[in-house]
Amino acid sequence: MFLFIFLFVYLPQIYLSVCPVKFQFSGSACLQGTNASALEKEIGHEQFPVNEHYFGLVNFGNTCYCNSVLQALYFCRPFRDKVLAYKVQPRRKESLLTCLADLFNSIATQKKKVGVIPPKKFISRLRKENELFDNYMQQDAHEFLNYLLNTIADLLQEEKNHERQQNGKLLQNGGGGGDGGEGGGGGGGKEIQQTWVHEIFQGTLTNETRCLNCEAVSSKDEDFLDLSVDVEQNTSITHCLRGFSNTETLCSECKYYCEQCRSKQEAQKRMRVKKLPMILALHLKRFKYMDQLHRYTKLSYRVVFPLELRLFNTSGDATNPERMYDLVAVVVHCGSGPNRGHYITIVKSHGFWLLFDDDIVEKIDAQAIEEFYGLTSDISKNSESGYILFYQSRD
Ligand SMILES: *[C@@H]1O[C@H](CO)[C@@H](O)[C@H](O)[C@H]1NC(C)=O
Ligand SMILES: *[C@@H]1O[C@H](CO)[C@@H](O)[C@H](O)[C@H]1NC(C)=O
Ligand SMILES: *[C@@H]1O[C@H](CO)[C@@H](O)[C@H](O)[C@H]1NC(C)=O
Ligand SMILES: CC(=O)N[C@H]1CO[C@H](CO)[C@@H](O)[C@@H]1O
Ligand SMILES: [Zn+2]
C-alpha cells in the first residue's frame, strides 16, 4: 500500500508532455479515456493496413514495463508470426508462451482495427511464474524482455527434447553433435537446441584477447539475445557500438592469465559481433548504479538512433557483416529512475509510426522520434528516452 501512495504522490513530477497519467490500479477505468475511432480516422480507411490491428493494452498497476515490451515484440514481425503459429498448434498446458500466443492471437483476430485489450491472463501468469514480477511495482523493461525471451526459449527447448524422446530418437551426443559455439564441454547434459527465439534474436560475439607478451590470441564466442551498450552524452548508436568493440588494455589489476606464458600478462581485449542476428535488440545502459547515492540513477543522455543501421567493426570472419537493419520498435523510458516513471513504445508498421502508451495508441510523425533521443543537458534526468531498440534486418 505504501508503494502506491508513494507513486501517486510522485506522479505529477514524472509526467511531462508525452506520458499521460497512468498507474491506474483498475484497468477498466482506462478504457473510457481512449477514442479508438480517432486513430482509425487519422490513418484513413483506405490507408489502413489490411489485416493489421492497433490495440492498446490495459495497465494492471505499473505493468507498462510489460505492455511496452509486448507491443514492441508484436511489431517484430518474425516474432509475431512464430507466436501466432504456436497458437494454432495442439493445446498444451498453460505457460507464459501459451498466454502470449493467446494475447497476440486475440489482437490479430479482432474484428475492429483499433481498440484496447486487457492482457489479464498473461499478467497473472507472469506474476505466478516469477516473484520478481509478482507485485505492483515498476520493473525494468529490459529485465522483463530478457526473462520473457529466455523463458520462451526454455519452453521450446523442453518441448523439442520431449518430442525427441517421444520419437525414441534420442541422439547420442558423443562429441560430434555440437554445432553451437560450445566446443567440448558438458558431456551428457541437455543438448542446446536452437529454437525460433534463437533464430530471430540470437547473434554471436567474439571475445578476442591478445597477450602483449607472446602475441598469442585467444578468442571465445558468446551468444547473445540482445546487446547492452554503454551510453555517453551527445552521441549516437554507432558510437555506442564502436565503444562496445573498442580495444581495451588489460593491465595492472586486470591482467590476463595467458595459457602460453603460463602467467598473468598485459593483454588487449576486444569484443566484436561475429554473427549478426535477424532482429538486433539493443539495450542502452541508461540506469547506472551510483555508489554515493546507493541507488540507480538514470542517464538521460542524448543518443541518436538512426532509422537505418549498419554494424561496423564486426569481426573479420563475420558471416553476414553487410546486413542492413531498419528500426522497427523502440521501448522508451519516461522519468528519472528504473523503479519509477513509465514506459511507452514507438513502432513502425506498414510505413506508419505509432506510439503505444498502455491503452492509448496514437499515430506520430517520423520526425517526432527525435524527441526520444534524450537530453543534451545533464541537469534534468527526467526524460523520455530510447531504452531498448529493435532493428530488423532487411534480408
Ligand atoms: C472521438 O473522436 C472523434 C473524431 O476526432 C470525435 O468526433 C468524437 O467526438 C470523439 N468521441 C469521444 C467519445 O471523445
Ligand atoms: C573476454 O575474455 C577475457 C579473457 O579471457 C575475460 O577476462 C573477459 O571476461 C571476457 N569478456 C566477456 C564479456 O566475456
Ligand atoms: C551536448 O550538446 C549540447 C548542445 O549541443 C551542449 O550544450 C552540451 O554542452 C553538450 N554536452 C556535452 C557533455 O558535450
Ligand atoms: C568502420 C569503422 O567504424 N571502423 C572503426 C572500427 O573501430 C576502430 C577503433 O576500434 C575505429 O578506429 C574504426 O574507425
Ligand atoms: Zn602470453
mmCIF file of C-alpha atoms in Angstrom, residues 43-333:
data_model
loop_
_atom_site.group_PDB
_atom_site.id
_atom_site.type_symbol
_atom_site.label_atom_id
_atom_site.label_comp_id
_atom_site.label_asym_id
_atom_site.label_seq_id
_atom_site.Cartn_x
_atom_site.Cartn_y
_atom_site.Cartn_z
ATOM 1 C CA ILE A 43 -4.885 6.826 -40.740
ATOM 2 C CA GLY A 44 -7.822 6.793 -43.088
ATOM 3 C CA HIS A 45 -9.954 3.884 -44.165
ATOM 4 C CA GLU A 46 -8.168 3.366 -47.482
ATOM 5 C CA GLN A 47 -4.718 3.613 -45.979
ATOM 6 C CA PHE A 48 -5.406 1.364 -43.024
ATOM 7 C CA PRO A 49 -3.227 -1.723 -43.467
ATOM 8 C CA VAL A 50 -5.227 -4.825 -44.302
ATOM 9 C CA ASN A 51 -5.141 -7.461 -41.558
ATOM 10 C CA GLU A 52 -3.414 -5.148 -39.136
ATOM 11 C CA HIS A 53 -4.673 -4.204 -35.699
ATOM 12 C CA TYR A 54 -3.509 -1.460 -33.405
ATOM 13 C CA PHE A 55 -4.631 -2.326 -29.899
ATOM 14 C CA GLY A 56 -3.598 -0.656 -26.701
ATOM 15 C CA LEU A 57 -3.022 -2.779 -23.599
ATOM 16 C CA VAL A 58 -4.695 -2.110 -20.282
ATOM 17 C CA ASN A 59 -2.342 -1.326 -17.420
ATOM 18 C CA PHE A 60 -2.874 -3.562 -14.393
ATOM 19 C CA GLY A 61 -0.948 -1.436 -11.939
ATOM 20 C CA ASN A 62 2.512 -0.429 -13.113
ATOM 21 C CA THR A 63 2.562 -3.013 -15.869
ATOM 22 C CA CYS A 64 3.708 -0.590 -18.540
ATOM 23 C CA TYR A 65 7.174 -2.236 -18.430
ATOM 24 C CA CYS A 66 5.398 -5.342 -19.698
ATOM 25 C CA ASN A 67 2.943 -3.668 -22.081
ATOM 26 C CA SER A 68 5.707 -1.697 -23.767
ATOM 27 C CA VAL A 69 7.817 -4.789 -24.424
ATOM 28 C CA LEU A 70 4.833 -6.826 -25.618
ATOM 29 C CA GLN A 71 3.916 -4.126 -28.134
ATOM 30 C CA ALA A 72 7.480 -3.907 -29.414
ATOM 31 C CA LEU A 73 7.597 -7.685 -29.827
ATOM 32 C CA TYR A 74 4.223 -7.748 -31.523
ATOM 33 C CA PHE A 75 5.628 -5.449 -34.189
ATOM 34 C CA CYS A 76 8.747 -7.558 -34.622
ATOM 35 C CA ARG A 77 7.041 -9.477 -37.414
ATOM 36 C CA PRO A 78 9.149 -12.645 -37.432
ATOM 37 C CA PHE A 79 8.493 -12.986 -33.711
ATOM 38 C CA ARG A 80 4.778 -12.281 -34.010
ATOM 39 C CA ASP A 81 4.430 -14.838 -36.816
ATOM 40 C CA LYS A 82 6.108 -17.556 -34.755
ATOM 41 C CA VAL A 83 3.975 -16.805 -31.711
ATOM 42 C CA LEU A 84 0.802 -16.903 -33.805
ATOM 43 C CA ALA A 85 1.917 -20.161 -35.410
ATOM 44 C CA TYR A 86 2.462 -21.586 -31.937
ATOM 45 C CA LYS A 87 -1.103 -20.681 -31.072
ATOM 46 C CA VAL A 88 -2.586 -22.963 -33.719
ATOM 47 C CA GLN A 89 -0.602 -25.985 -32.581
ATOM 48 C CA PRO A 90 -2.353 -28.516 -30.336
ATOM 49 C CA ARG A 91 -3.183 -27.242 -26.863
ATOM 50 C CA ARG A 92 -0.549 -27.510 -24.247
ATOM 51 C CA LYS A 93 -0.740 -26.801 -20.580
ATOM 52 C CA GLU A 94 -0.748 -23.132 -19.722
ATOM 53 C CA SER A 95 2.627 -21.407 -19.842
ATOM 54 C CA LEU A 96 3.862 -17.888 -20.382
ATOM 55 C CA LEU A 97 4.107 -18.746 -24.077
ATOM 56 C CA THR A 98 0.550 -20.048 -24.403
ATOM 57 C CA CYS A 99 -0.649 -16.879 -22.656
ATOM 58 C CA LEU A 100 1.419 -14.745 -25.023
ATOM 59 C CA ALA A 101 0.103 -16.684 -28.006
ATOM 60 C CA ASP A 102 -3.472 -16.176 -26.795
ATOM 61 C CA LEU A 103 -2.853 -12.466 -26.364
ATOM 62 C CA PHE A 104 -1.248 -11.994 -29.790
ATOM 63 C CA ASN A 105 -3.974 -14.094 -31.343
ATOM 64 C CA SER A 106 -6.671 -12.070 -29.708
ATOM 65 C CA ILE A 107 -5.140 -8.865 -31.092
ATOM 66 C CA ALA A 108 -4.686 -10.362 -34.548
ATOM 67 C CA THR A 109 -8.240 -11.687 -34.783
ATOM 68 C CA GLN A 110 -10.132 -8.644 -33.556
ATOM 69 C CA LYS A 111 -12.991 -7.503 -35.738
ATOM 70 C CA LYS A 112 -12.158 -3.905 -35.008
ATOM 71 C CA LYS A 113 -8.968 -2.392 -36.321
ATOM 72 C CA VAL A 114 -8.220 -0.371 -33.222
ATOM 73 C CA GLY A 115 -9.147 -0.683 -29.573
ATOM 74 C CA VAL A 116 -7.932 -1.830 -26.194
ATOM 75 C CA ILE A 117 -7.262 -5.300 -24.815
ATOM 76 C CA PRO A 118 -6.610 -6.319 -21.217
ATOM 77 C CA PRO A 119 -3.601 -8.685 -21.163
ATOM 78 C CA LYS A 120 -5.015 -10.120 -17.978
ATOM 79 C CA LYS A 121 -4.146 -13.771 -18.357
ATOM 80 C CA PHE A 122 -0.610 -13.000 -19.428
ATOM 81 C CA ILE A 123 -0.009 -10.709 -16.455
ATOM 82 C CA SER A 124 -1.405 -13.148 -13.926
ATOM 83 C CA ARG A 125 0.701 -15.962 -15.426
ATOM 84 C CA LEU A 126 3.772 -13.728 -15.271
ATOM 85 C CA ARG A 127 3.090 -12.915 -11.627
ATOM 86 C CA LYS A 128 2.588 -16.575 -10.870
ATOM 87 C CA GLU A 129 5.818 -17.634 -12.554
ATOM 88 C CA ASN A 130 8.273 -15.109 -11.258
ATOM 89 C CA GLU A 131 8.136 -13.453 -7.890
ATOM 90 C CA LEU A 132 10.190 -10.565 -9.227
ATOM 91 C CA PHE A 133 7.124 -9.505 -11.215
ATOM 92 C CA ASP A 134 4.583 -10.565 -8.600
ATOM 93 C CA ASN A 135 3.785 -7.105 -7.287
ATOM 94 C CA TYR A 136 2.569 -3.743 -8.399
ATOM 95 C CA MET A 137 5.929 -2.072 -8.650
ATOM 96 C CA GLN A 138 7.527 -0.674 -11.731
ATOM 97 C CA GLN A 139 10.039 -3.108 -13.204
ATOM 98 C CA ASP A 140 12.858 -2.826 -15.664
ATOM 99 C CA ALA A 141 11.591 -3.417 -19.195
ATOM 100 C CA HIS A 142 14.916 -4.844 -20.281
ATOM 101 C CA GLU A 143 14.919 -7.337 -17.450
ATOM 102 C CA PHE A 144 11.436 -8.361 -18.450
ATOM 103 C CA LEU A 145 12.401 -8.739 -22.120
ATOM 104 C CA ASN A 146 15.295 -10.941 -21.085
ATOM 105 C CA TYR A 147 13.128 -13.028 -18.856
ATOM 106 C CA LEU A 148 10.435 -13.434 -21.482
ATOM 107 C CA LEU A 149 12.760 -14.452 -24.315
ATOM 108 C CA ASN A 150 14.701 -16.864 -22.146
ATOM 109 C CA THR A 151 11.548 -18.396 -20.724
ATOM 110 C CA ILE A 152 10.093 -18.926 -24.188
ATOM 111 C CA ALA A 153 13.378 -20.381 -25.449
ATOM 112 C CA ASP A 154 13.484 -22.768 -22.470
ATOM 113 C CA LEU A 155 9.902 -23.870 -23.052
ATOM 114 C CA LEU A 156 10.555 -24.534 -26.724
ATOM 115 C CA GLN A 157 13.735 -26.422 -25.902
ATOM 116 C CA GLU A 158 11.897 -28.575 -23.421
ATOM 117 C CA GLU A 159 9.233 -29.310 -25.982
ATOM 118 C CA LYS A 160 11.832 -30.264 -28.556
ATOM 119 C CA ASN A 161 13.603 -32.551 -26.110
ATOM 120 C CA HIS A 162 10.327 -34.068 -25.144
ATOM 121 C CA GLU A 163 9.373 -34.648 -28.776
ATOM 122 C CA ARG A 164 12.673 -36.347 -29.427
ATOM 123 C CA GLN A 165 12.187 -38.658 -26.514
ATOM 124 C CA GLN A 166 8.712 -39.424 -27.735
ATOM 125 C CA ASN A 167 10.072 -40.288 -31.131
ATOM 126 C CA GLY A 168 12.641 -42.531 -29.498
ATOM 127 C CA LYS A 169 15.336 -40.729 -31.384
ATOM 128 C CA LEU A 170 17.470 -39.629 -28.511
ATOM 129 C CA LEU A 171 20.710 -38.743 -30.180
ATOM 130 C CA GLN A 172 23.899 -39.879 -28.566
ATOM 131 C CA ASN A 173 25.920 -36.766 -28.091
ATOM 132 C CA GLY A 174 29.268 -38.487 -28.028
ATOM 133 C CA GLY A 175 31.121 -35.370 -29.159
ATOM 134 C CA GLY A 176 30.312 -34.812 -32.823
ATOM 135 C CA GLY A 177 26.950 -33.261 -32.159
ATOM 136 C CA GLY A 178 27.851 -29.776 -31.063
ATOM 137 C CA ASP A 179 27.250 -27.332 -33.867
ATOM 138 C CA GLY A 180 26.752 -24.481 -31.440
ATOM 139 C CA GLY A 181 29.603 -22.459 -30.046
ATOM 140 C CA GLU A 182 30.293 -24.678 -27.080
ATOM 141 C CA GLY A 183 33.296 -26.769 -28.023
ATOM 142 C CA GLY A 184 33.927 -29.699 -25.748
ATOM 143 C CA GLY A 185 32.083 -29.083 -22.503
ATOM 144 C CA GLY A 186 29.043 -30.542 -20.913
ATOM 145 C CA GLY A 187 29.004 -34.190 -21.844
ATOM 146 C CA GLY A 188 25.769 -35.967 -21.142
ATOM 147 C CA GLY A 189 23.663 -32.956 -20.141
ATOM 148 C CA LYS A 190 20.873 -31.461 -22.169
ATOM 149 C CA GLU A 191 21.763 -30.624 -25.704
ATOM 150 C CA ILE A 192 21.242 -26.973 -26.549
ATOM 151 C CA GLN A 193 18.559 -26.815 -29.167
ATOM 152 C CA GLN A 194 18.150 -23.909 -31.497
ATOM 153 C CA THR A 195 14.636 -22.571 -31.217
ATOM 154 C CA TRP A 196 12.911 -19.849 -33.169
ATOM 155 C CA VAL A 197 13.754 -17.405 -30.409
ATOM 156 C CA HIS A 198 17.407 -18.078 -31.219
ATOM 157 C CA GLU A 199 16.787 -17.926 -34.957
ATOM 158 C CA ILE A 200 15.297 -14.468 -34.547
ATOM 159 C CA PHE A 201 17.261 -12.783 -31.800
ATOM 160 C CA GLN A 202 20.490 -14.665 -31.343
ATOM 161 C CA GLY A 203 23.762 -13.288 -32.557
ATOM 162 C CA THR A 204 27.314 -14.204 -31.672
ATOM 163 C CA LEU A 205 30.059 -12.099 -30.207
ATOM 164 C CA THR A 206 33.655 -12.997 -30.305
ATOM 165 C CA ASN A 207 35.825 -12.032 -27.415
ATOM 166 C CA GLU A 208 39.420 -11.784 -28.569
ATOM 167 C CA THR A 209 42.260 -11.395 -26.135
ATOM 168 C CA ARG A 210 45.793 -10.819 -27.362
ATOM 169 C CA CYS A 211 48.627 -11.347 -24.926
ATOM 170 C CA LEU A 212 51.045 -8.431 -25.176
ATOM 171 C CA ASN A 213 53.932 -10.618 -24.132
ATOM 172 C CA CYS A 214 53.704 -13.520 -26.566
ATOM 173 C CA GLU A 215 51.112 -12.122 -29.003
ATOM 174 C CA ALA A 216 49.023 -15.252 -28.727
ATOM 175 C CA VAL A 217 45.386 -14.534 -29.460
ATOM 176 C CA SER A 218 42.681 -16.451 -27.717
ATOM 177 C CA SER A 219 39.084 -15.981 -28.702
ATOM 178 C CA LYS A 220 35.871 -17.118 -27.252
ATOM 179 C CA ASP A 221 32.471 -16.978 -28.889
ATOM 180 C CA GLU A 222 29.495 -15.930 -26.858
ATOM 181 C CA ASP A 223 25.894 -15.930 -27.962
ATOM 182 C CA PHE A 224 23.555 -13.083 -27.124
ATOM 183 C CA LEU A 225 19.855 -12.392 -27.462
ATOM 184 C CA ASP A 226 20.345 -8.672 -27.030
ATOM 185 C CA LEU A 227 23.315 -6.354 -26.761
ATOM 186 C CA SER A 228 23.745 -3.959 -23.867
ATOM 187 C CA VAL A 229 25.763 -0.887 -24.726
ATOM 188 C CA ASP A 230 27.111 1.961 -22.612
ATOM 189 C CA VAL A 231 25.809 5.419 -23.356
ATOM 190 C CA GLU A 232 27.632 8.754 -23.476
ATOM 191 C CA GLN A 233 26.343 12.276 -23.802
ATOM 192 C CA ASN A 234 25.664 13.710 -27.291
ATOM 193 C CA THR A 235 26.460 10.559 -29.184
ATOM 194 C CA SER A 236 24.820 8.015 -31.443
ATOM 195 C CA ILE A 237 24.132 4.313 -31.502
ATOM 196 C CA THR A 238 27.000 3.837 -33.909
ATOM 197 C CA HIS A 239 29.247 5.498 -31.359
ATOM 198 C CA CYS A 240 27.929 3.223 -28.593
ATOM 199 C CA LEU A 241 28.545 0.172 -30.737
ATOM 200 C CA ARG A 242 32.031 1.339 -31.577
ATOM 201 C CA GLY A 243 32.713 1.826 -27.884
ATOM 202 C CA PHE A 244 31.464 -1.673 -27.356
ATOM 203 C CA SER A 245 34.045 -3.119 -29.735
ATOM 204 C CA ASN A 246 36.891 -0.823 -28.770
ATOM 205 C CA THR A 247 40.168 -2.377 -27.834
ATOM 206 C CA GLU A 248 40.683 -2.395 -24.118
ATOM 207 C CA THR A 249 44.006 -2.956 -22.461
ATOM 208 C CA LEU A 250 44.031 -5.272 -19.505
ATOM 209 C CA CYS A 251 46.844 -4.154 -17.262
ATOM 210 C CA SER A 252 47.750 -3.808 -13.592
ATOM 211 C CA GLU A 253 44.995 -5.443 -11.525
ATOM 212 C CA CYS A 254 43.137 -6.645 -14.586
ATOM 213 C CA LYS A 255 45.973 -8.649 -16.117
ATOM 214 C CA TYR A 256 45.003 -11.679 -18.030
ATOM 215 C CA TYR A 257 46.204 -15.211 -17.446
ATOM 216 C CA CYS A 258 47.914 -16.294 -20.642
ATOM 217 C CA GLU A 259 47.940 -20.012 -21.261
ATOM 218 C CA GLN A 260 51.059 -19.755 -23.415
ATOM 219 C CA CYS A 261 53.099 -17.723 -20.967
ATOM 220 C CA ARG A 262 51.539 -19.557 -18.029
ATOM 221 C CA SER A 263 51.401 -16.310 -16.125
ATOM 222 C CA LYS A 264 49.436 -13.116 -15.811
ATOM 223 C CA GLN A 265 50.227 -10.733 -18.615
ATOM 224 C CA GLU A 266 49.044 -7.474 -20.008
ATOM 225 C CA ALA A 267 46.677 -8.060 -22.847
ATOM 226 C CA GLN A 268 44.418 -6.347 -25.311
ATOM 227 C CA LYS A 269 40.838 -7.354 -25.454
ATOM 228 C CA ARG A 270 38.090 -6.578 -27.886
ATOM 229 C CA MET A 271 34.544 -7.718 -28.389
ATOM 230 C CA ARG A 272 33.180 -7.875 -31.885
ATOM 231 C CA VAL A 273 29.994 -9.109 -33.404
ATOM 232 C CA LYS A 274 30.612 -12.265 -35.392
ATOM 233 C CA LYS A 275 27.114 -13.314 -36.310
ATOM 234 C CA LEU A 276 24.515 -10.617 -36.770
ATOM 235 C CA PRO A 277 21.039 -11.553 -35.600
ATOM 236 C CA MET A 278 17.867 -11.276 -37.656
ATOM 237 C CA ILE A 279 16.492 -8.844 -35.102
ATOM 238 C CA LEU A 280 19.040 -6.859 -33.210
ATOM 239 C CA ALA A 281 17.775 -5.785 -29.792
ATOM 240 C CA LEU A 282 19.957 -3.028 -28.395
ATOM 241 C CA HIS A 283 19.662 -2.134 -24.750
ATOM 242 C CA LEU A 284 21.036 1.262 -23.771
ATOM 243 C CA LYS A 285 22.510 1.116 -20.298
ATOM 244 C CA ARG A 286 20.754 4.186 -19.010
ATOM 245 C CA PHE A 287 20.485 3.054 -15.424
ATOM 246 C CA LYS A 288 23.720 3.379 -13.594
ATOM 247 C CA TYR A 289 24.436 2.480 -10.011
ATOM 248 C CA MET A 290 25.759 5.460 -8.108
ATOM 249 C CA ASP A 291 27.824 4.392 -5.138
ATOM 250 C CA GLN A 292 27.366 7.691 -3.345
ATOM 251 C CA LEU A 293 23.590 7.531 -3.657
ATOM 252 C CA HIS A 294 23.277 3.769 -3.075
ATOM 253 C CA ARG A 295 20.810 3.581 -5.893
ATOM 254 C CA TYR A 296 20.447 3.586 -9.640
ATOM 255 C CA THR A 297 20.164 6.835 -11.441
ATOM 256 C CA LYS A 298 19.112 7.500 -14.987
ATOM 257 C CA LEU A 299 21.463 8.721 -17.671
ATOM 258 C CA SER A 300 19.194 10.818 -19.840
ATOM 259 C CA TYR A 301 21.957 11.442 -22.386
ATOM 260 C CA ARG A 302 21.014 12.246 -25.902
ATOM 261 C CA VAL A 303 21.849 9.195 -28.014
ATOM 262 C CA VAL A 304 20.734 9.433 -31.616
ATOM 263 C CA PHE A 305 19.382 6.234 -33.067
ATOM 264 C CA PRO A 306 19.066 6.064 -36.832
ATOM 265 C CA LEU A 307 16.141 4.591 -38.715
ATOM 266 C CA GLU A 308 18.602 2.528 -40.727
ATOM 267 C CA LEU A 309 21.613 0.876 -39.209
ATOM 268 C CA ARG A 310 24.621 -0.985 -40.439
ATOM 269 C CA LEU A 311 27.009 -2.524 -37.941
ATOM 270 C CA PHE A 312 30.609 -1.551 -38.361
ATOM 271 C CA ASN A 313 33.532 -3.215 -36.682
ATOM 272 C CA THR A 314 32.196 -6.718 -36.969
ATOM 273 C CA SER A 315 34.776 -9.450 -36.750
ATOM 274 C CA GLY A 316 36.861 -10.314 -39.820
ATOM 275 C CA ASP A 317 35.218 -13.693 -40.231
ATOM 276 C CA ALA A 318 31.684 -12.472 -39.623
ATOM 277 C CA THR A 319 29.166 -14.478 -41.602
ATOM 278 C CA ASN A 320 26.906 -11.593 -42.608
ATOM 279 C CA PRO A 321 28.668 -8.275 -41.925
ATOM 280 C CA GLU A 322 26.756 -6.345 -44.572
ATOM 281 C CA ARG A 323 23.328 -6.754 -43.022
ATOM 282 C CA MET A 324 21.245 -3.615 -43.182
ATOM 283 C CA TYR A 325 18.801 -3.023 -40.408
ATOM 284 C CA ASP A 326 15.642 -0.950 -40.121
ATOM 285 C CA LEU A 327 14.327 0.358 -36.862
ATOM 286 C CA VAL A 328 11.004 -1.331 -36.109
ATOM 287 C CA ALA A 329 10.337 -0.604 -32.440
ATOM 288 C CA VAL A 330 11.666 1.405 -29.519
ATOM 289 C CA VAL A 331 10.810 0.935 -25.875
ATOM 290 C CA VAL A 332 11.049 4.399 -24.348
ATOM 291 C CA HIS A 333 11.581 5.101 -20.678
#
